[in-house]
PDB file of C-alpha atoms and ligand atoms in Angstrom:
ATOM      1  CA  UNK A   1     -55.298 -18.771  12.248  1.00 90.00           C
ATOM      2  CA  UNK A   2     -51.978 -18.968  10.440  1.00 95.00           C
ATOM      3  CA  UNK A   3     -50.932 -22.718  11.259  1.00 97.00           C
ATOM      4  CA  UNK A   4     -47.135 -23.543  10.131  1.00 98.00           C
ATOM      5  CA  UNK A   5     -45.758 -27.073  10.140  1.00 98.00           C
ATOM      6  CA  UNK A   6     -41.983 -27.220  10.299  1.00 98.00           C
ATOM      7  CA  UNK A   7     -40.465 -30.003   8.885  1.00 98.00           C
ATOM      8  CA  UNK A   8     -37.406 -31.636   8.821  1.00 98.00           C
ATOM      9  CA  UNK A   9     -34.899 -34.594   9.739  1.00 98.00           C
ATOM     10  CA  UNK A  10     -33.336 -34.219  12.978  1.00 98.00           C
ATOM     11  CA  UNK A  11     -30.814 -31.297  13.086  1.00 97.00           C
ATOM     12  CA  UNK A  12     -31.991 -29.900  10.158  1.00 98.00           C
ATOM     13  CA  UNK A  13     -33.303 -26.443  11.936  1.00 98.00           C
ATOM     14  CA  UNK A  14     -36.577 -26.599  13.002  1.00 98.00           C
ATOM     15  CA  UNK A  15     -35.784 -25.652  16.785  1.00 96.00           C
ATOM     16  CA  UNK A  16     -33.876 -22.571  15.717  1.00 97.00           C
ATOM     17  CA  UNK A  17     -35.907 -21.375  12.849  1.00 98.00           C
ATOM     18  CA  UNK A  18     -39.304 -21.373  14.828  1.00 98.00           C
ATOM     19  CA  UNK A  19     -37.326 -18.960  17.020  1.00 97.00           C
ATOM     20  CA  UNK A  20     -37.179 -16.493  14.552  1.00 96.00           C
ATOM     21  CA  UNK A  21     -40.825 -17.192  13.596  1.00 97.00           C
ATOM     22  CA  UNK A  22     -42.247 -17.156  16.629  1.00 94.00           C
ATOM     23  CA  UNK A  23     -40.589 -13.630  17.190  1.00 93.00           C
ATOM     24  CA  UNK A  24     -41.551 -11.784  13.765  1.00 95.00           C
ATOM     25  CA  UNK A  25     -45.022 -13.659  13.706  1.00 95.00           C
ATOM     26  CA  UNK A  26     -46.280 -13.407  17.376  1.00 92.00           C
ATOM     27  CA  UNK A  27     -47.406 -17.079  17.095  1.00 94.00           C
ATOM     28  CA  UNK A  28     -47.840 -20.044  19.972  1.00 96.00           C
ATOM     29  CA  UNK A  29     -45.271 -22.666  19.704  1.00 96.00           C
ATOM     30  CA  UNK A  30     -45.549 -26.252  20.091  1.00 97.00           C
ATOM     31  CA  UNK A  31     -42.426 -28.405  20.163  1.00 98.00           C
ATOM     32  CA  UNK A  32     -42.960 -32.264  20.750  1.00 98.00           C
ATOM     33  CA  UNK A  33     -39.416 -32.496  21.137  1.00 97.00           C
ATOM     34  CA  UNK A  34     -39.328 -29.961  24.022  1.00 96.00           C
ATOM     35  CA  UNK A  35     -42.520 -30.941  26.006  1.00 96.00           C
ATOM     36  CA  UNK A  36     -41.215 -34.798  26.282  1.00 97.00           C
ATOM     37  CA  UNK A  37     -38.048 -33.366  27.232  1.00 97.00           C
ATOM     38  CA  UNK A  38     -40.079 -31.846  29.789  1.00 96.00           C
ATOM     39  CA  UNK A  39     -42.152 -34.591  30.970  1.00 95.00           C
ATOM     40  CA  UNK A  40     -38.546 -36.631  31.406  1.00 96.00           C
ATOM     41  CA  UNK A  41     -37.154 -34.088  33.547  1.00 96.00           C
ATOM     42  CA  UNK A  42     -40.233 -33.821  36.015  1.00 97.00           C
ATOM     43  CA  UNK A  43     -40.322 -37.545  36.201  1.00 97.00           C
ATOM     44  CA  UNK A  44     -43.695 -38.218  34.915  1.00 96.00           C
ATOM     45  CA  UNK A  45     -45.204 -41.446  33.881  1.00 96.00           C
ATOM     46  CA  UNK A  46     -45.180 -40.182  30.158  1.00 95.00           C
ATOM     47  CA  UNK A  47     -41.905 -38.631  30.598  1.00 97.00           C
ATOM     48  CA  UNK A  48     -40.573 -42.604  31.490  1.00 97.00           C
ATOM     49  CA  UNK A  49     -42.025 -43.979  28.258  1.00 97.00           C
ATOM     50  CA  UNK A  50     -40.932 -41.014  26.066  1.00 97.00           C
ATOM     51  CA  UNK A  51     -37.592 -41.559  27.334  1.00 97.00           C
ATOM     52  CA  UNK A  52     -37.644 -45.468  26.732  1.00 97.00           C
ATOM     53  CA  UNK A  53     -38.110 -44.308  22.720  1.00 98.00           C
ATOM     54  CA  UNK A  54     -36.293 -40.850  22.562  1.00 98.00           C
ATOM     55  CA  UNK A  55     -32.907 -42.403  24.398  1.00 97.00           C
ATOM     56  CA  UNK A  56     -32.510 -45.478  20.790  1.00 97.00           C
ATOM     57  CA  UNK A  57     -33.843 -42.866  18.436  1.00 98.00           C
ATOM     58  CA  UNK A  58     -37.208 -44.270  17.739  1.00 98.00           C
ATOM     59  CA  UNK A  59     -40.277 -42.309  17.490  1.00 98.00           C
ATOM     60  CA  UNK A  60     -42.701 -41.731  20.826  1.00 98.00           C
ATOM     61  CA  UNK A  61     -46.199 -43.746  20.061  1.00 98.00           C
ATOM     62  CA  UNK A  62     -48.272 -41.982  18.040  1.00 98.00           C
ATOM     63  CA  UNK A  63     -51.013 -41.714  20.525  1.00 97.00           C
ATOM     64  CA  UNK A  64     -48.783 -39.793  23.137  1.00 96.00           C
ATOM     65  CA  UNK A  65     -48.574 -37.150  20.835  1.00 98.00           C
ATOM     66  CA  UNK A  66     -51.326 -36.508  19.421  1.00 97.00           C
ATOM     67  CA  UNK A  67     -53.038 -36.703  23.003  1.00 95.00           C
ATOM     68  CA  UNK A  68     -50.617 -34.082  23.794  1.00 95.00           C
ATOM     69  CA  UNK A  69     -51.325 -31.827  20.986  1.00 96.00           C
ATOM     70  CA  UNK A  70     -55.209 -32.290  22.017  1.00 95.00           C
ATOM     71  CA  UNK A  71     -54.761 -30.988  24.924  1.00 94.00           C
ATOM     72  CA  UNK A  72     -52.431 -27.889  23.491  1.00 95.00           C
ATOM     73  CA  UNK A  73     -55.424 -26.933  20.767  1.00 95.00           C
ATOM     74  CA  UNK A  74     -57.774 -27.543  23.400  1.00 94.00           C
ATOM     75  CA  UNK A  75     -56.181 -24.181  25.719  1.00 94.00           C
ATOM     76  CA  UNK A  76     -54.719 -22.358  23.068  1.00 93.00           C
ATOM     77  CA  UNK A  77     -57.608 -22.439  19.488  1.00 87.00           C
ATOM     78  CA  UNK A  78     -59.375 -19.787  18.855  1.00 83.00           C
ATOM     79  CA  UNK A  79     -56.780 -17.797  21.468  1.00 90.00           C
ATOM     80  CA  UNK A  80     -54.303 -17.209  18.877  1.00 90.00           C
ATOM     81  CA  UNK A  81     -53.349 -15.759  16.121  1.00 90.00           C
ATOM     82  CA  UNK A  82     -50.920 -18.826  14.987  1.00 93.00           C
ATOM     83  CA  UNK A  83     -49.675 -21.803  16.023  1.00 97.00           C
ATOM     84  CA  UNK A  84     -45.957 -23.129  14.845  1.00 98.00           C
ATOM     85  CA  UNK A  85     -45.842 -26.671  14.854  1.00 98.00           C
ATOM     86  CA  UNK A  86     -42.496 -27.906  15.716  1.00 98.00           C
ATOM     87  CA  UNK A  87     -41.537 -30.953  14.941  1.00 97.00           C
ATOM     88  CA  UNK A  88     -44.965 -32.148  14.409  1.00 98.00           C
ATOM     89  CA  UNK A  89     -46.674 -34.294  12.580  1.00 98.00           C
ATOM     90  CA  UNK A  90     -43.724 -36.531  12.526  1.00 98.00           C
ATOM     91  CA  UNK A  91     -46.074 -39.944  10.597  1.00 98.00           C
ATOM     92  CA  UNK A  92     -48.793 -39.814   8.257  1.00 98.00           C
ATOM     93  CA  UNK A  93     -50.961 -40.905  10.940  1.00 98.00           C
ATOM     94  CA  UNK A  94     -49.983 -37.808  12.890  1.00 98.00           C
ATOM     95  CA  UNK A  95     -50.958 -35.745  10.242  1.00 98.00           C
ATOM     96  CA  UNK A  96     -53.928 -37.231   9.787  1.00 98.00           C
ATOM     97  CA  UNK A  97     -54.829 -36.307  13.137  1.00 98.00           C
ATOM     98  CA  UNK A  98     -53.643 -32.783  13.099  1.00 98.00           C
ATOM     99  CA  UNK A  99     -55.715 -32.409   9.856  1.00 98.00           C
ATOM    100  CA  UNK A 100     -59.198 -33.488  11.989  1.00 98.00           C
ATOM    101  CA  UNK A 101     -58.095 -32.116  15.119  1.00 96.00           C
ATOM    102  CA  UNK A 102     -57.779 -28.049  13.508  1.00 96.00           C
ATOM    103  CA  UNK A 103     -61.177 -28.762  11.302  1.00 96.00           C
ATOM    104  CA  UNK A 104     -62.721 -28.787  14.295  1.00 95.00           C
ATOM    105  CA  UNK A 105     -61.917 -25.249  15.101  1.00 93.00           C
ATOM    106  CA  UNK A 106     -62.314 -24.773  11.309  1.00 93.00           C
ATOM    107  CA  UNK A 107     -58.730 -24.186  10.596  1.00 95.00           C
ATOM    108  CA  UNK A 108     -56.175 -26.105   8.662  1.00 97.00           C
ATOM    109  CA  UNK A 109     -52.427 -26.134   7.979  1.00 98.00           C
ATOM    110  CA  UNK A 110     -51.625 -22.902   6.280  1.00 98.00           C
ATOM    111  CA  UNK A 111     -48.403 -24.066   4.977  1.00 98.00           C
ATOM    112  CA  UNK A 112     -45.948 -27.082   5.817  1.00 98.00           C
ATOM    113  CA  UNK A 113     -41.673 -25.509   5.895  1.00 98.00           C
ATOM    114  CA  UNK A 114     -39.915 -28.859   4.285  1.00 98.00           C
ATOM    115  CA  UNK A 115     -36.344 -28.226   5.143  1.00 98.00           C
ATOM    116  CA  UNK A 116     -33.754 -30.327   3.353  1.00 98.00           C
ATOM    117  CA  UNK A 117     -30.541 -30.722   4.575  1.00 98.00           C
ATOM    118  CA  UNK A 118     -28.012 -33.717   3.483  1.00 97.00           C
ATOM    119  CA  UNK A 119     -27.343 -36.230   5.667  1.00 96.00           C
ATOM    120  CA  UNK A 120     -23.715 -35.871   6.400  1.00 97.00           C
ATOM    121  CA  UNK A 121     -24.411 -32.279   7.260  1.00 98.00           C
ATOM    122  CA  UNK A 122     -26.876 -33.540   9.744  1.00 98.00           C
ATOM    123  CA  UNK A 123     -24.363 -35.756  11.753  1.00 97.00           C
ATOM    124  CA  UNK A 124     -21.860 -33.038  12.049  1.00 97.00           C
ATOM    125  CA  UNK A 125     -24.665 -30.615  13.220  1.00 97.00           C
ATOM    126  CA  UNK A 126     -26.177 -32.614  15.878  1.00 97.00           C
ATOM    127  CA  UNK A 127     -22.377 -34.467  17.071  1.00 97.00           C
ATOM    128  CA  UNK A 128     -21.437 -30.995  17.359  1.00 97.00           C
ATOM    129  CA  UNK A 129     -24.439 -29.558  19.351  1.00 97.00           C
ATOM    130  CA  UNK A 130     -24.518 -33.207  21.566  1.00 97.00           C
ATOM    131  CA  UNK A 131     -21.038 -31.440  23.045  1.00 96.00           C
ATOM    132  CA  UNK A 132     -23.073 -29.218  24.730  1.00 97.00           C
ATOM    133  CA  UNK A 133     -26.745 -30.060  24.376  1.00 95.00           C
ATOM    134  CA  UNK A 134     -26.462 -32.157  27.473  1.00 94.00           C
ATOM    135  CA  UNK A 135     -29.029 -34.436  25.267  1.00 93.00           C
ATOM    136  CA  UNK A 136     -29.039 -38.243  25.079  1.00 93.00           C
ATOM    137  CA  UNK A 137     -29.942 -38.673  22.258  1.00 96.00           C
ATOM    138  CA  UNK A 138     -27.233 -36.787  20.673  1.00 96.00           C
ATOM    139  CA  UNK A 139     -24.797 -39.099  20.264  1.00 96.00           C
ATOM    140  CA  UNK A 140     -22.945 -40.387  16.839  1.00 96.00           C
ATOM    141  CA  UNK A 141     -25.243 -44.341  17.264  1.00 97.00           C
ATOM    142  CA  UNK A 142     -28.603 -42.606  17.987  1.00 97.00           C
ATOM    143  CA  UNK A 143     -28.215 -39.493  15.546  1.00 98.00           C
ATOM    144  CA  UNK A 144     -27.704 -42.019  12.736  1.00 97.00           C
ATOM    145  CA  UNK A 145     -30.613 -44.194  13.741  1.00 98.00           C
ATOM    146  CA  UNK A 146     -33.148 -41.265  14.159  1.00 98.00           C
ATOM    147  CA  UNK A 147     -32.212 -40.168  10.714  1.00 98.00           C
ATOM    148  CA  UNK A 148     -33.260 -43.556   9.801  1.00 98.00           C
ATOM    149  CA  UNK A 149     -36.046 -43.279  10.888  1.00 98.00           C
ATOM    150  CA  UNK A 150     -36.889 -39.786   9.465  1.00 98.00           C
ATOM    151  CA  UNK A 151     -36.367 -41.324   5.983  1.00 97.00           C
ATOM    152  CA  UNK A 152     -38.735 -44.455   6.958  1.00 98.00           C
ATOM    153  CA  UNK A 153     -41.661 -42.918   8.750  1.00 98.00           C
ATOM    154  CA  UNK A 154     -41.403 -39.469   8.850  1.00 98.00           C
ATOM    155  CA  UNK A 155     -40.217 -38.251   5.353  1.00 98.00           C
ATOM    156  CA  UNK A 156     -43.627 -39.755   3.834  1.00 98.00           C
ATOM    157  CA  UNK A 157     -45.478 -36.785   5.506  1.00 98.00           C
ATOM    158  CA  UNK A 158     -44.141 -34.547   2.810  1.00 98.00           C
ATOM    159  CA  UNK A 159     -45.806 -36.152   0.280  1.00 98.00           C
ATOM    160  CA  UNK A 160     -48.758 -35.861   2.627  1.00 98.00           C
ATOM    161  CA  UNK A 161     -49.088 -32.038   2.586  1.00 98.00           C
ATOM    162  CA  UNK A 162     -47.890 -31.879  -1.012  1.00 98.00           C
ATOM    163  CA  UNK A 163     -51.285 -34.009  -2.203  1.00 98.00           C
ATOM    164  CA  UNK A 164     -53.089 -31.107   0.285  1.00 98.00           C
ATOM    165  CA  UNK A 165     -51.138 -28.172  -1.728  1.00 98.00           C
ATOM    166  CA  UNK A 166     -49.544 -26.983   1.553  1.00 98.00           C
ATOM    167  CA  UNK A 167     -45.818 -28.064   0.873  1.00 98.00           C
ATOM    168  CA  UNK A 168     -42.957 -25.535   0.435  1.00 98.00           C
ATOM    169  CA  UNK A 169     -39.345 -26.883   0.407  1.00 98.00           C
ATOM    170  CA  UNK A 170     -36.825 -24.636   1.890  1.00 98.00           C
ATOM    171  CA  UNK A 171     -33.231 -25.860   1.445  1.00 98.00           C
ATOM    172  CA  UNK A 172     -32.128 -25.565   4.901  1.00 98.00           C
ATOM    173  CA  UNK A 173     -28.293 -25.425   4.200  1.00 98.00           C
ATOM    174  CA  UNK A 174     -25.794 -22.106   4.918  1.00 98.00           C
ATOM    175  CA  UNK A 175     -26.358 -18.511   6.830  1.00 98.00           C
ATOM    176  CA  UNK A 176     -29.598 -19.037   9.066  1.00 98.00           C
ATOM    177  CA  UNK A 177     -30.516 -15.610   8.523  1.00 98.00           C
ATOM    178  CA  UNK A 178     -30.418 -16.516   4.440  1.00 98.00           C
ATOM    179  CA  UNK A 179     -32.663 -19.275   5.704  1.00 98.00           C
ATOM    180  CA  UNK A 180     -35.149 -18.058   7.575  1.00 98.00           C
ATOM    181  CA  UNK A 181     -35.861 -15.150   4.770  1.00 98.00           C
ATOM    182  CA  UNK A 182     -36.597 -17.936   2.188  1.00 98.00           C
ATOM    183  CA  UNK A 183     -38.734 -19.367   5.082  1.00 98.00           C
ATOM    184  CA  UNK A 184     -40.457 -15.850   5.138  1.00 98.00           C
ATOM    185  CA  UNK A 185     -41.429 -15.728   1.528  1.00 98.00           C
ATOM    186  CA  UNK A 186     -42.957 -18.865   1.890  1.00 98.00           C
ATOM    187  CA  UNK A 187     -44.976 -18.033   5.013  1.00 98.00           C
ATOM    188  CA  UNK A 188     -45.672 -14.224   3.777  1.00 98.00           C
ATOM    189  CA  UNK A 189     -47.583 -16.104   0.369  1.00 98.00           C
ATOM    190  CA  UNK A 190     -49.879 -17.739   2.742  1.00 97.00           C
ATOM    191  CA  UNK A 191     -50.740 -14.749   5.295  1.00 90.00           C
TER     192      UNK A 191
HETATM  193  P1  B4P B 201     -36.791 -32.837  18.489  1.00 51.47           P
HETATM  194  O1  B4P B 201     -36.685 -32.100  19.747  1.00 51.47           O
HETATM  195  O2  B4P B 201     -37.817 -32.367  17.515  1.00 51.47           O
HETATM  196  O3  B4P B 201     -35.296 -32.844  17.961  1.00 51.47           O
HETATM  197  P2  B4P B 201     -34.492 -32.573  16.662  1.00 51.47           P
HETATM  198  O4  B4P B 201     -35.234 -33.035  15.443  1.00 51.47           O
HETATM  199  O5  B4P B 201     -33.161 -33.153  16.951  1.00 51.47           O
HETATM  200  O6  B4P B 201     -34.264 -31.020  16.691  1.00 51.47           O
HETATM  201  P3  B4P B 201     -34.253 -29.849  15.682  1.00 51.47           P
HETATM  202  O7  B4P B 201     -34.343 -30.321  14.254  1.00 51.47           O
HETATM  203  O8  B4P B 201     -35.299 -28.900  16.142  1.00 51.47           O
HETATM  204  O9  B4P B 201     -32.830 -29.213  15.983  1.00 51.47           O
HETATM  205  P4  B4P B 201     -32.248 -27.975  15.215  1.00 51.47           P
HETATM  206  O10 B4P B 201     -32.240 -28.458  13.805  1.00 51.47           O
HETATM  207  O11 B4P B 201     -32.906 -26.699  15.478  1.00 51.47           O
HETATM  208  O12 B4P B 201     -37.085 -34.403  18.741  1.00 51.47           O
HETATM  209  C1  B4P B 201     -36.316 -35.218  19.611  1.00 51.47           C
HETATM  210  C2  B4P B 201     -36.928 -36.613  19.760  1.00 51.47           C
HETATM  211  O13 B4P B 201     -38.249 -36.517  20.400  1.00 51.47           O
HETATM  212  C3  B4P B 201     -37.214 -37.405  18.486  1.00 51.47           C
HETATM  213  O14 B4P B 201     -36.074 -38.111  18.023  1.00 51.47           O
HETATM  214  C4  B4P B 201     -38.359 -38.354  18.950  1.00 51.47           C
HETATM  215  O15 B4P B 201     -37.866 -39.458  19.665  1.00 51.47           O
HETATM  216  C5  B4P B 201     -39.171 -37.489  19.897  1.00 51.47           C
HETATM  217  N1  B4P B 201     -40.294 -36.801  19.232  1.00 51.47           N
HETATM  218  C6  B4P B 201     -40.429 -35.451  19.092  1.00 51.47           C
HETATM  219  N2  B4P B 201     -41.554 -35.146  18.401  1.00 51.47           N
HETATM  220  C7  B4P B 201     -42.136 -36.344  18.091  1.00 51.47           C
HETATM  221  C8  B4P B 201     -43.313 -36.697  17.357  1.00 51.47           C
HETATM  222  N3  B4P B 201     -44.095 -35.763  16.801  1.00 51.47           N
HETATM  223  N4  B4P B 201     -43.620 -38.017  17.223  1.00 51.47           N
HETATM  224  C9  B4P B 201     -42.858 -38.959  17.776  1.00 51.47           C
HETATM  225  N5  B4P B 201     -41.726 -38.701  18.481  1.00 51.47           N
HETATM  226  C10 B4P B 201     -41.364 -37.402  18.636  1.00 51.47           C
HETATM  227  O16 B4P B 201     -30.783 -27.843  15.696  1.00 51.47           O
HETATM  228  C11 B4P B 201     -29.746 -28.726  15.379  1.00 51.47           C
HETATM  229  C12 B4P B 201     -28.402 -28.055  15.459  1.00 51.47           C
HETATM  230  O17 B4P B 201     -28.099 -27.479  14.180  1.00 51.47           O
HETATM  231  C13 B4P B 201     -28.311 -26.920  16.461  1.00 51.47           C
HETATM  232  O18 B4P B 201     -27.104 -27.033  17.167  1.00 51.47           O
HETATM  233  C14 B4P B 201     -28.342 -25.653  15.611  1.00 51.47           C
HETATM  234  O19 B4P B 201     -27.602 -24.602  16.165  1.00 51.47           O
HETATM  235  C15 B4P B 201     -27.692 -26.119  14.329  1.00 51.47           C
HETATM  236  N6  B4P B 201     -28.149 -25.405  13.150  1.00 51.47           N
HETATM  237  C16 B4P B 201     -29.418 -25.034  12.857  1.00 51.47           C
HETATM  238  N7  B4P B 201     -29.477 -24.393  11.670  1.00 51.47           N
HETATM  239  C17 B4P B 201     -28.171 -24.369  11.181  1.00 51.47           C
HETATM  240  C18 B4P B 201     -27.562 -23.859   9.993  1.00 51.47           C
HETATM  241  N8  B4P B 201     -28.277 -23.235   9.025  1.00 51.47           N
HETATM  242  N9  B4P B 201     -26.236 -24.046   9.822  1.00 51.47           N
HETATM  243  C19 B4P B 201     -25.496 -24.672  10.772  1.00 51.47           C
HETATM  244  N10 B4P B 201     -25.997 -25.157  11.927  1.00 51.47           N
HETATM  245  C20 B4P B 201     -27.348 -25.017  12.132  1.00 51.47           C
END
């Protein structure tokens, strides 16, 4: 299976480059982001919590996710030829987890998409999209506090997958088209 982690701090592309991936790689996406979005607006009990963390810009326990991508290898492994991780593993812990979770099919992380955007470009990105986006938690206070906590518990997870030889930084700044072929390269070196 060809497993891709992208990575990034909020706004920095993941949603929209997985797009293109999923379309020239015919693989099975998983976006945290997108199923607790989904659990809010059914009105589920996980849905309630998610939205307690997702509306200040704080992380969803680790345990909620990684029950939920359980559940997503558990229909989908050995189905597939890929999987694109989106916005996933967000902690060390996570990645931990995702680690045991694909040995058990016998698969691993093929590669880990590190996209690095600046910070101020960030703000403007995700102010800009929150004029449309409908989205909570895209507002100036809450942008600038999940970016915060990108840098304090989710930027250690690239040091993670470099230790594991799986890391490929992708600067994630200008055309997305120029983007996604750099993305391409990296995932084409790992088919
Ligand atoms: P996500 O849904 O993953 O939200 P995101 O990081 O804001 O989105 P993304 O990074 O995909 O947006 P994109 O750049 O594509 O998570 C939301 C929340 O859910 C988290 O804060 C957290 O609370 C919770 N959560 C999710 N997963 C979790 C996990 N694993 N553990 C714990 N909690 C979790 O798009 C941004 C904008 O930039 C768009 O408008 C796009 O058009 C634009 N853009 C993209 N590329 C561009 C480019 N090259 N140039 C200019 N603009 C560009």
């Amino acid at each position: 299976m060809l497993n891709i982690v992208i990575f990034g701090p909020p706004g920095s592309g993941k949603g929209t480059q997985s797009e293109n991936l999923i379309k020239k790689y015919n693989l099975e996406h998983i976006s945290t982001g997108d199923l607790l979005r989904h659990e809010i607006q059914t009105n589920t009990q996980l849905g309630a919590l998610a939205k307690q963390h997702m509306d200040k810009g704080e992380l969803v326990p680790d345990e909620v996710i990684i029950g939920m991508i359980d559940s997503f290898l558990d229909k989908n492994a050995g189905k597939v030829t890929g999987v694109i991780f989106d916005g996933f593993p967000r902690t060390v812990a996570q990645a931990e987890a995702l680690k045991n979770l694909l040995a058990e099919y016998k698969s691993g992380v093929s590669v880990m998409l590190n996209l690095e955007v600046p910070d101020a470009e960030l703000l403007t990105r995700l102010i800009e999209r929150g004029k449309t986006s409908g989205r909570s938690d895209d507002n100036e206070e809450t942008i600038k506090k999940r970016i915060e906590v990108y840098n304090a518990q989710t930027r250690p997870v690239i040091d993670f997958y470099k230790k594991e030889g799986k890391l490929a930084n992708i600067k994630g700044v200008g055309a997305i088209d120029a983007i996604f072929a750099e993305i391409c390269k990296a995932v084409d070196a790992v088919k």
